[in-house]
């Protein structure tokens, strides 16, 4: 029992000692934390005071800088204000000086005006006295004398004016003729198209006369089929190894010619084959017609030409007139008309279009008895062409009076294209012979190295040997060639003879 009590007492004593030790430890720990907190607080206070001092210093520096900046700006503003004030004062002084100057000038003008008024009054008095004296001497009033002088001056002015007008008219006529010649000659020189077109043949060569019988066929069925399908007349006469195709329509004649040539080459000639070949050739010729028409329209820069006009133009490809291809002739006329219209200030587009379409009636597909100008005018009018173009077509052979300047230009261009050297009234062989004659005449002179007929025979360009021919000799040669051409050849217009004399030095580096 005593041991138990002693154990309890020891237990209580241990518990008490533990609580006491724990209390002492906690108290010491609390004291340490308080001290640490106090140190942290003191450090924070000191740091905050230091930061506050730094902020105060920075703020003070900023304020000082701003104050200095404001002072500097204020000084600059005061300086600018002082400059402006000085300028204003200077302007005021200048205005005062100018005002004083104006006052002085006004005063001088007033004095001069008074002097002038006085002088005018004196002049009027003197003129009145002089007029009275003249009236007394001439025995007529001043009004009568003035009317007499005016009438005399009027007669003299009318006479001088009439003389001047007559002189201007004469000079204008001479100048107009010269300008017209220059425009036409320049247009001809600028023209660069085919020189001449050969006529399309209307005969077909045969390998032998035996082929004629095959063309005729049994009881003439082959030739009748060919004539019926193409609308031509095939003439088989005594001409050896050839047949002749006759037709007023050049397109049908071309279809018959090509079809017959291919049948002869193929050797199979019977009605079915003839029909097949004619249909095939007709389509090919139709494509050629469209292609040729579109080519000319494209070359001339027309982009609004209808298909019917293009076909009518293409048909002209197979048409000739006095040995000149009508389509090429129409193209030439369009180019010439456009150039002349540009020179004289007319509508070049209308002139070109009228020139291209002036012979369109020759390609129109109609059985009418009207001439080609009337047919062409009716066609272009129906297809909505400009009335000036219609007049160009109708008036190019004077079937009606030209109603615009473009129609007259088309007439001129048509005449130039038809009458230029090599265009008509001579065959291709004769044309070439004439050019060769020009060159041979030039080559027959001593010292001539070479000669070239250019510009469709309108110019003869000659190269001479510079060592054998001097400048004076070149002039003599040119005169001699021109005289021989005049004496020996017949030609329209005039031919320009140009002598070229140059020195060439050639050396080789080896």
XYZ file of C-alpha atoms in Angstrom:
510
model
C 0.000 0.000 0.000
C 2.749 2.332 0.892
C 4.506 1.436 -2.315
C 1.423 2.224 -4.284
C 1.014 5.541 -2.621
C 4.658 6.277 -3.158
C 4.297 5.388 -6.792
C 1.315 7.718 -7.145
C 3.238 10.468 -5.495
C 6.167 9.884 -7.797
C 3.823 9.908 -10.740
C 2.242 13.175 -9.726
C 5.629 14.604 -8.976
C 6.844 13.534 -12.478
C 3.784 15.043 -14.099
C 4.260 18.265 -12.208
C 7.918 18.376 -13.070
C 7.031 17.723 -16.793
C 4.442 20.526 -16.833
C 6.927 22.799 -15.149
C 9.663 21.969 -17.647
C 7.281 22.385 -20.548
C 6.097 25.715 -19.209
C 9.655 26.915 -18.771
C 10.514 25.801 -22.351
C 7.450 27.454 -23.835
C 8.165 30.652 -22.041
C 11.738 30.695 -23.272
C 10.511 29.953 -26.790
C 7.985 32.759 -26.593
C 10.651 35.125 -25.442
C 12.842 34.143 -28.419
C 9.984 34.647 -30.910
C 9.166 38.046 -29.425
C 12.765 39.075 -29.693
C 12.891 37.892 -33.283
C 9.658 39.706 -34.106
C 11.022 42.800 -32.503
C 14.165 42.561 -34.589
C 12.145 42.048 -37.770
C 9.971 45.007 -36.886
C 12.967 47.181 -36.244
C 14.549 46.068 -39.540
C 11.325 46.793 -41.417
C 11.054 50.221 -39.850
C 14.627 51.070 -40.717
C 14.163 49.778 -44.279
C 10.961 51.705 -44.710
C 12.652 54.851 -43.430
C 15.507 54.304 -45.902
C 13.093 53.770 -48.816
C 11.103 56.801 -47.761
C 14.269 58.862 -47.753
C 15.147 57.559 -51.253
C 11.654 58.328 -52.550
C 11.842 61.809 -51.060
C 15.223 62.369 -52.715
C 14.011 61.077 -56.090
C 10.873 63.175 -55.882
C 12.935 66.191 -54.977
C 15.236 65.537 -57.992
C 12.272 65.160 -60.321
C 10.684 68.324 -59.036
C 13.980 70.114 -59.469
C 14.330 68.867 -63.041
C 10.763 69.782 -63.923
C 11.260 73.202 -62.449
C 14.451 73.639 -64.491
C 12.617 72.436 -67.638
C 9.755 74.855 -67.005
C 12.224 77.670 -66.412
C 13.998 76.834 -69.673
C 10.729 76.699 -71.622
C 9.617 79.911 -70.032
C 12.888 81.581 -71.095
C 12.432 80.245 -74.651
C 8.840 81.516 -74.779
C 9.968 84.904 -73.497
C 12.672 84.928 -76.187
C 10.160 84.046 -78.926
C 7.741 86.646 -77.662
C 10.510 89.243 -77.716
C 11.396 88.259 -81.316
C 7.744 88.441 -82.382
C 7.406 91.787 -80.682
C 10.482 93.099 -82.505
C 9.114 91.828 -85.848
C 5.767 93.469 -85.181
C 7.482 96.719 -84.327
C 9.537 96.463 -87.523
C 6.413 95.820 -89.589
C 4.666 98.757 -88.010
C 7.618 100.974 -88.869
C 7.630 99.643 -92.461
C 3.891 100.250 -92.765
C 4.323 103.785 -91.521
C 7.107 104.384 -94.068
C 4.970 102.925 -96.871
C 1.997 104.975 -95.841
C 4.114 108.074 -95.911
C 5.475 107.057 -99.337
C 1.933 106.478 -100.628
C 0.856 109.852 -99.351
C 3.774 111.464 -101.129
C 3.030 109.587 -104.387
C -0.644 110.497 -104.121
C 0.294 114.111 -103.716
C 2.631 113.928 -106.761
C -0.094 112.258 -108.825
C -2.545 114.939 -107.868
C -0.077 117.602 -108.970
C 0.589 115.783 -112.247
C -3.108 115.325 -112.865
C -3.668 118.982 -112.424
C -0.804 119.785 -114.807
C -2.170 117.284 -117.373
C -5.671 118.751 -117.118
C -4.233 122.172 -117.695
C -2.207 120.917 -120.662
C -5.257 119.186 -122.150
C -7.241 122.372 -121.874
C -4.476 124.268 -123.629
C -4.339 121.610 -126.375
C -8.095 121.760 -126.850
C -7.906 125.542 -127.200
C -5.058 125.264 -129.697
C -6.885 122.494 -131.652
C -10.023 124.616 -131.753
C -8.060 127.613 -133.028
C -6.230 125.402 -135.572
C -9.524 123.911 -136.761
C -11.043 127.369 -137.187
C -7.978 128.471 -139.133
C -8.130 125.344 -141.362
C -11.827 125.899 -142.002
C -11.076 129.463 -142.988
C -8.217 128.448 -145.329
C -9.902 125.338 -146.856
C -13.324 126.936 -147.184
C -15.005 123.809 -145.630
C -16.147 122.826 -142.202
C -14.276 120.393 -139.987
C -17.030 117.781 -140.398
C -16.837 118.022 -144.199
C -13.052 117.609 -144.137
C -13.327 114.602 -141.817
C -15.900 112.925 -144.089
C -13.692 113.597 -147.113
C -10.636 112.030 -145.450
C -12.655 109.019 -144.232
C -14.059 108.409 -147.710
C -10.601 108.601 -149.283
C -9.128 106.233 -146.669
C -12.050 103.849 -147.179
C -11.412 103.669 -150.954
C -7.695 103.097 -150.401
C -8.387 100.390 -147.770
C -10.828 98.616 -150.091
C -8.310 98.670 -152.941
C -5.437 97.453 -150.739
C -7.704 94.828 -149.174
C -8.751 93.479 -152.564
C -5.132 93.301 -153.691
C -4.204 91.506 -150.462
C -7.132 89.074 -150.791
C -6.192 88.274 -154.388
C -2.597 87.666 -153.326
C -3.693 85.373 -150.488
C -6.007 83.451 -152.820
C -3.220 82.942 -155.354
C -0.747 81.848 -152.680
C -3.352 79.563 -151.097
C -4.103 77.962 -154.467
C -0.414 77.345 -155.143
C 0.141 76.061 -151.609
C -2.965 73.875 -151.752
C -1.825 72.269 -155.005
C 1.629 71.646 -153.534
C 0.225 70.214 -150.288
C -2.202 67.991 -152.209
C 0.630 66.665 -154.386
C 2.814 66.085 -151.328
C 0.029 64.201 -149.518
C -0.688 61.946 -152.487
C 2.986 61.305 -153.247
C 3.728 60.588 -149.576
C 0.812 58.169 -149.371
C 2.000 56.365 -152.503
C 5.552 56.152 -151.145
C 4.302 54.763 -147.817
C 2.179 52.099 -149.493
C 3.791 48.674 -149.184
C 1.583 45.905 -150.603
C 1.855 43.350 -153.348
C 2.821 45.025 -156.613
C 0.636 43.042 -158.984
C -1.619 39.998 -158.798
C -1.694 37.404 -161.547
C -5.050 36.452 -163.022
C -6.505 33.078 -162.073
C -6.350 30.584 -164.888
C -9.511 29.101 -166.361
C -7.905 26.113 -168.024
C -6.973 22.662 -166.717
C -4.016 20.740 -168.097
C -4.531 17.059 -168.893
C -1.918 14.307 -168.940
C -3.206 13.168 -172.346
C -6.058 13.715 -174.790
C -7.498 10.352 -173.740
C -8.514 12.002 -170.472
C -10.984 14.229 -172.383
C -13.151 11.205 -173.148
C -13.151 10.158 -169.514
C -14.165 13.672 -168.498
C -17.074 13.598 -170.957
C -18.139 10.125 -169.841
C -20.672 7.783 -171.333
C -23.254 9.856 -173.239
C -21.774 12.960 -171.583
C -22.963 12.135 -168.057
C -19.684 13.074 -166.343
C -19.368 16.501 -167.915
C -23.094 17.215 -167.395
C -22.791 16.274 -163.716
C -19.762 18.523 -163.260
C -21.417 21.453 -165.065
C -24.664 21.004 -163.115
C -22.962 20.839 -159.706
C -20.604 23.767 -160.288
C -22.661 25.985 -162.631
C -19.836 26.403 -165.161
C -19.385 25.634 -168.850
C -16.598 23.151 -169.639
C -15.288 23.625 -173.165
C -13.493 20.661 -174.696
C -12.084 21.690 -178.062
C -9.065 20.909 -180.186
C -6.656 22.435 -177.666
C -4.177 19.625 -176.955
C -4.115 18.238 -173.417
C -6.278 21.028 -171.917
C -9.899 21.930 -171.255
C -11.300 25.431 -170.670
C -13.678 26.398 -167.852
C -15.978 29.360 -168.516
C -18.092 31.078 -165.838
C -18.861 34.654 -164.850
C -18.698 33.704 -161.134
C -15.000 33.424 -160.159
C -15.773 31.315 -157.077
C -17.715 28.696 -159.015
C -14.992 28.735 -161.655
C -12.356 28.118 -158.974
C -14.365 25.248 -157.457
C -14.754 23.630 -160.882
C -11.053 24.097 -161.714
C -9.766 22.577 -158.464
C -12.303 19.737 -158.523
C -11.453 18.852 -162.156
C -7.706 18.936 -161.444
C -8.121 16.567 -158.506
C -10.399 14.242 -160.487
C -7.787 14.083 -163.251
C -5.063 13.302 -160.704
C -7.234 10.701 -158.974
C -8.288 9.037 -162.223
C -11.704 7.962 -160.897
C -14.223 10.050 -162.832
C -17.867 9.147 -162.444
C -20.958 11.070 -161.216
C -20.761 9.916 -157.577
C -17.043 10.711 -157.360
C -17.606 14.058 -159.091
C -20.318 15.007 -156.582
C -18.107 13.969 -153.655
C -15.136 15.941 -154.958
C -17.198 19.083 -155.745
C -18.681 19.077 -152.220
C -15.230 18.681 -150.675
C -13.674 21.442 -152.802
C -16.665 23.736 -152.143
C -16.057 23.454 -148.389
C -12.346 24.123 -148.866
C -12.978 27.173 -151.049
C -15.539 28.392 -148.491
C -12.873 28.189 -145.771
C -10.398 29.995 -148.025
C -12.961 32.757 -148.628
C -13.521 33.253 -144.890
C -9.781 33.008 -144.103
C -8.809 35.564 -146.755
C -11.566 37.943 -145.672
C -10.604 37.658 -142.000
C -6.921 38.106 -142.849
C -7.527 41.398 -144.666
C -9.870 42.641 -141.926
C -7.283 41.762 -139.259
C -4.415 43.398 -141.201
C -6.398 46.641 -141.439
C -7.408 46.592 -137.764
C -11.180 46.208 -138.158
C -12.682 44.172 -135.316
C -16.407 44.793 -135.864
C -16.903 43.413 -139.378
C -19.848 41.050 -139.754
C -19.521 37.519 -141.200
C -21.513 38.383 -144.331
C -19.163 41.254 -145.180
C -16.139 39.041 -144.467
C -17.458 36.400 -146.872
C -18.151 39.004 -149.546
C -14.596 40.338 -149.101
C -13.140 36.835 -149.255
C -14.907 36.188 -152.583
C -12.892 39.086 -154.020
C -9.785 36.927 -153.540
C -10.815 34.985 -156.654
C -11.819 38.092 -158.640
C -9.471 40.075 -160.894
C -9.931 43.340 -162.743
C -7.567 44.208 -165.612
C -5.092 41.719 -164.176
C -5.287 43.183 -160.637
C -6.565 41.080 -157.752
C -9.665 42.881 -156.436
C -9.102 41.923 -152.779
C -5.526 43.224 -152.835
C -6.756 46.325 -154.676
C -9.403 46.930 -151.963
C -6.773 46.540 -149.255
C -4.499 49.040 -151.038
C -7.350 51.538 -151.391
C -8.122 51.216 -147.662
C -4.489 51.858 -146.696
C -4.142 54.827 -149.066
C -7.482 56.334 -148.007
C -6.551 56.040 -144.327
C -3.186 57.769 -144.869
C -4.661 60.594 -146.970
C -7.511 61.120 -144.480
C -5.014 61.370 -141.614
C -3.024 64.008 -143.541
C -6.029 66.214 -144.364
C -7.799 65.835 -141.000
C -10.714 63.673 -142.185
C -12.061 60.590 -140.403
C -9.379 57.966 -141.142
C -11.525 55.091 -139.840
C -14.437 55.930 -142.172
C -12.059 56.444 -145.123
C -10.310 53.087 -144.514
C -13.633 51.275 -144.154
C -15.040 52.898 -147.291
C -11.850 52.059 -149.205
C -11.976 48.410 -148.151
C -15.672 48.029 -149.007
C -15.805 50.165 -152.173
C -15.721 47.091 -154.486
C -17.643 44.785 -152.132
C -20.429 44.557 -154.722
C -18.130 42.484 -156.950
C -18.241 39.755 -154.297
C -21.964 39.959 -153.532
C -23.896 36.753 -154.170
C -26.833 38.063 -156.213
C -28.299 37.792 -159.696
C -29.239 41.491 -159.878
C -28.424 43.502 -163.004
C -27.279 46.521 -160.931
C -23.636 47.566 -161.137
C -21.189 46.602 -158.406
C -21.273 50.068 -156.766
C -25.042 49.917 -156.312
C -24.909 46.287 -155.121
C -22.149 47.125 -152.650
C -23.953 50.209 -151.323
C -27.141 48.195 -150.844
C -25.224 45.444 -149.011
C -23.329 47.703 -146.585
C -26.447 49.787 -145.925
C -28.454 46.664 -145.119
C -25.727 45.499 -142.731
C -25.804 48.775 -140.766
C -22.659 50.535 -141.968
C -22.175 54.280 -141.419
C -23.985 56.439 -144.054
C -20.609 57.936 -145.001
C -19.289 54.455 -145.785
C -22.389 53.796 -147.911
C -21.723 57.033 -149.801
C -18.053 56.044 -150.302
C -19.150 52.773 -151.912
C -21.869 54.313 -154.081
C -19.861 57.351 -155.212
C -16.476 55.780 -156.015
C -17.419 55.606 -159.730
C -19.514 58.800 -159.581
C -22.823 56.891 -159.653
C -23.872 59.563 -157.175
C -22.351 62.779 -155.893
C -19.902 62.434 -152.960
C -21.621 63.641 -149.790
C -18.529 63.711 -147.574
C -14.802 64.299 -147.869
C -14.132 60.617 -147.134
C -15.945 59.629 -150.346
C -13.664 61.937 -152.361
C -10.613 60.460 -150.613
C -11.766 56.944 -151.558
C -12.087 58.055 -155.193
C -8.505 59.377 -155.103
C -7.163 56.232 -153.416
C -9.012 54.027 -155.919
C -7.467 55.944 -158.824
C -3.982 55.725 -157.284
C -4.214 51.973 -156.674
C -5.579 51.287 -160.158
C -3.120 53.543 -162.006
C 0.076 52.913 -160.046
C 2.922 51.193 -161.921
C 2.364 47.471 -162.256
C -1.251 47.505 -161.117
C -3.231 47.429 -164.356
C -3.031 47.715 -168.086
C 0.062 45.537 -168.227
C 0.685 41.890 -167.472
C 3.061 40.638 -164.831
C 5.616 39.743 -167.496
C 5.484 43.222 -169.048
C 5.789 44.790 -165.626
C 8.889 42.736 -164.817
C 10.368 43.534 -168.226
C 9.900 47.263 -167.588
C 11.716 46.997 -164.260
C 14.509 45.045 -165.912
C 14.740 47.697 -168.617
C 15.183 50.388 -165.972
C 17.999 48.443 -164.324
C 19.683 47.637 -167.672
C 19.686 51.293 -168.730
C 21.443 52.225 -165.483
C 23.964 49.352 -165.728
C 24.937 50.404 -169.262
C 26.735 53.518 -167.931
C 30.433 53.314 -167.041
C 31.187 53.250 -163.342
C 27.830 51.753 -162.319
C 28.292 48.707 -160.087
C 24.649 47.804 -159.562
C 21.124 49.162 -159.999
C 17.817 48.354 -158.303
C 14.300 49.335 -159.405
C 12.275 49.865 -156.203
C 8.985 51.446 -155.095
C 7.116 49.508 -157.825
C 9.314 51.086 -160.486
C 8.921 54.642 -159.183
C 12.563 54.881 -158.050
C 15.830 53.667 -159.568
C 18.596 53.327 -156.965
C 22.117 53.077 -158.450
C 25.393 52.117 -156.764
C 28.524 53.598 -158.460
C 32.235 52.893 -157.996
C 33.622 55.681 -155.826
C 37.121 55.266 -157.315
C 35.986 55.658 -160.922
C 33.136 58.119 -160.456
C 33.501 61.536 -158.772
C 30.673 63.616 -157.347
C 30.413 65.641 -160.564
C 30.424 62.468 -162.645
C 27.630 61.047 -160.461
C 25.453 64.069 -161.264
C 26.139 63.628 -165.001
C 25.298 59.916 -164.813
C 21.989 60.675 -163.061
C 21.040 63.210 -165.735
C 22.053 60.812 -168.525
C 20.039 57.912 -167.081
C 16.956 60.118 -166.629
C 17.195 61.309 -170.249
C 17.514 57.755 -171.582
C 14.531 56.579 -169.518
C 12.433 59.452 -170.890
C 13.498 58.624 -174.448
C 13.249 54.823 -174.391
C 10.509 53.834 -171.907
C 6.821 54.566 -171.444
C 5.594 54.823 -167.841
C 2.951 56.646 -165.771
C 3.975 59.421 -163.383
C 7.683 60.008 -162.822
C 10.720 57.934 -161.889
C 13.243 59.091 -159.282
C 16.903 58.396 -160.119
C 19.136 58.152 -157.026
C 22.929 57.782 -157.278
C 24.749 56.365 -154.222
C 28.506 56.916 -154.074
C 30.359 55.703 -151.002
C 33.891 54.766 -150.003
C 34.479 51.502 -148.200
C 37.788 50.477 -146.621
C 38.296 46.867 -145.510
C 41.299 45.495 -143.638
C 41.901 42.209 -141.817
C 43.768 41.681 -138.551
C 45.736 38.434 -138.634
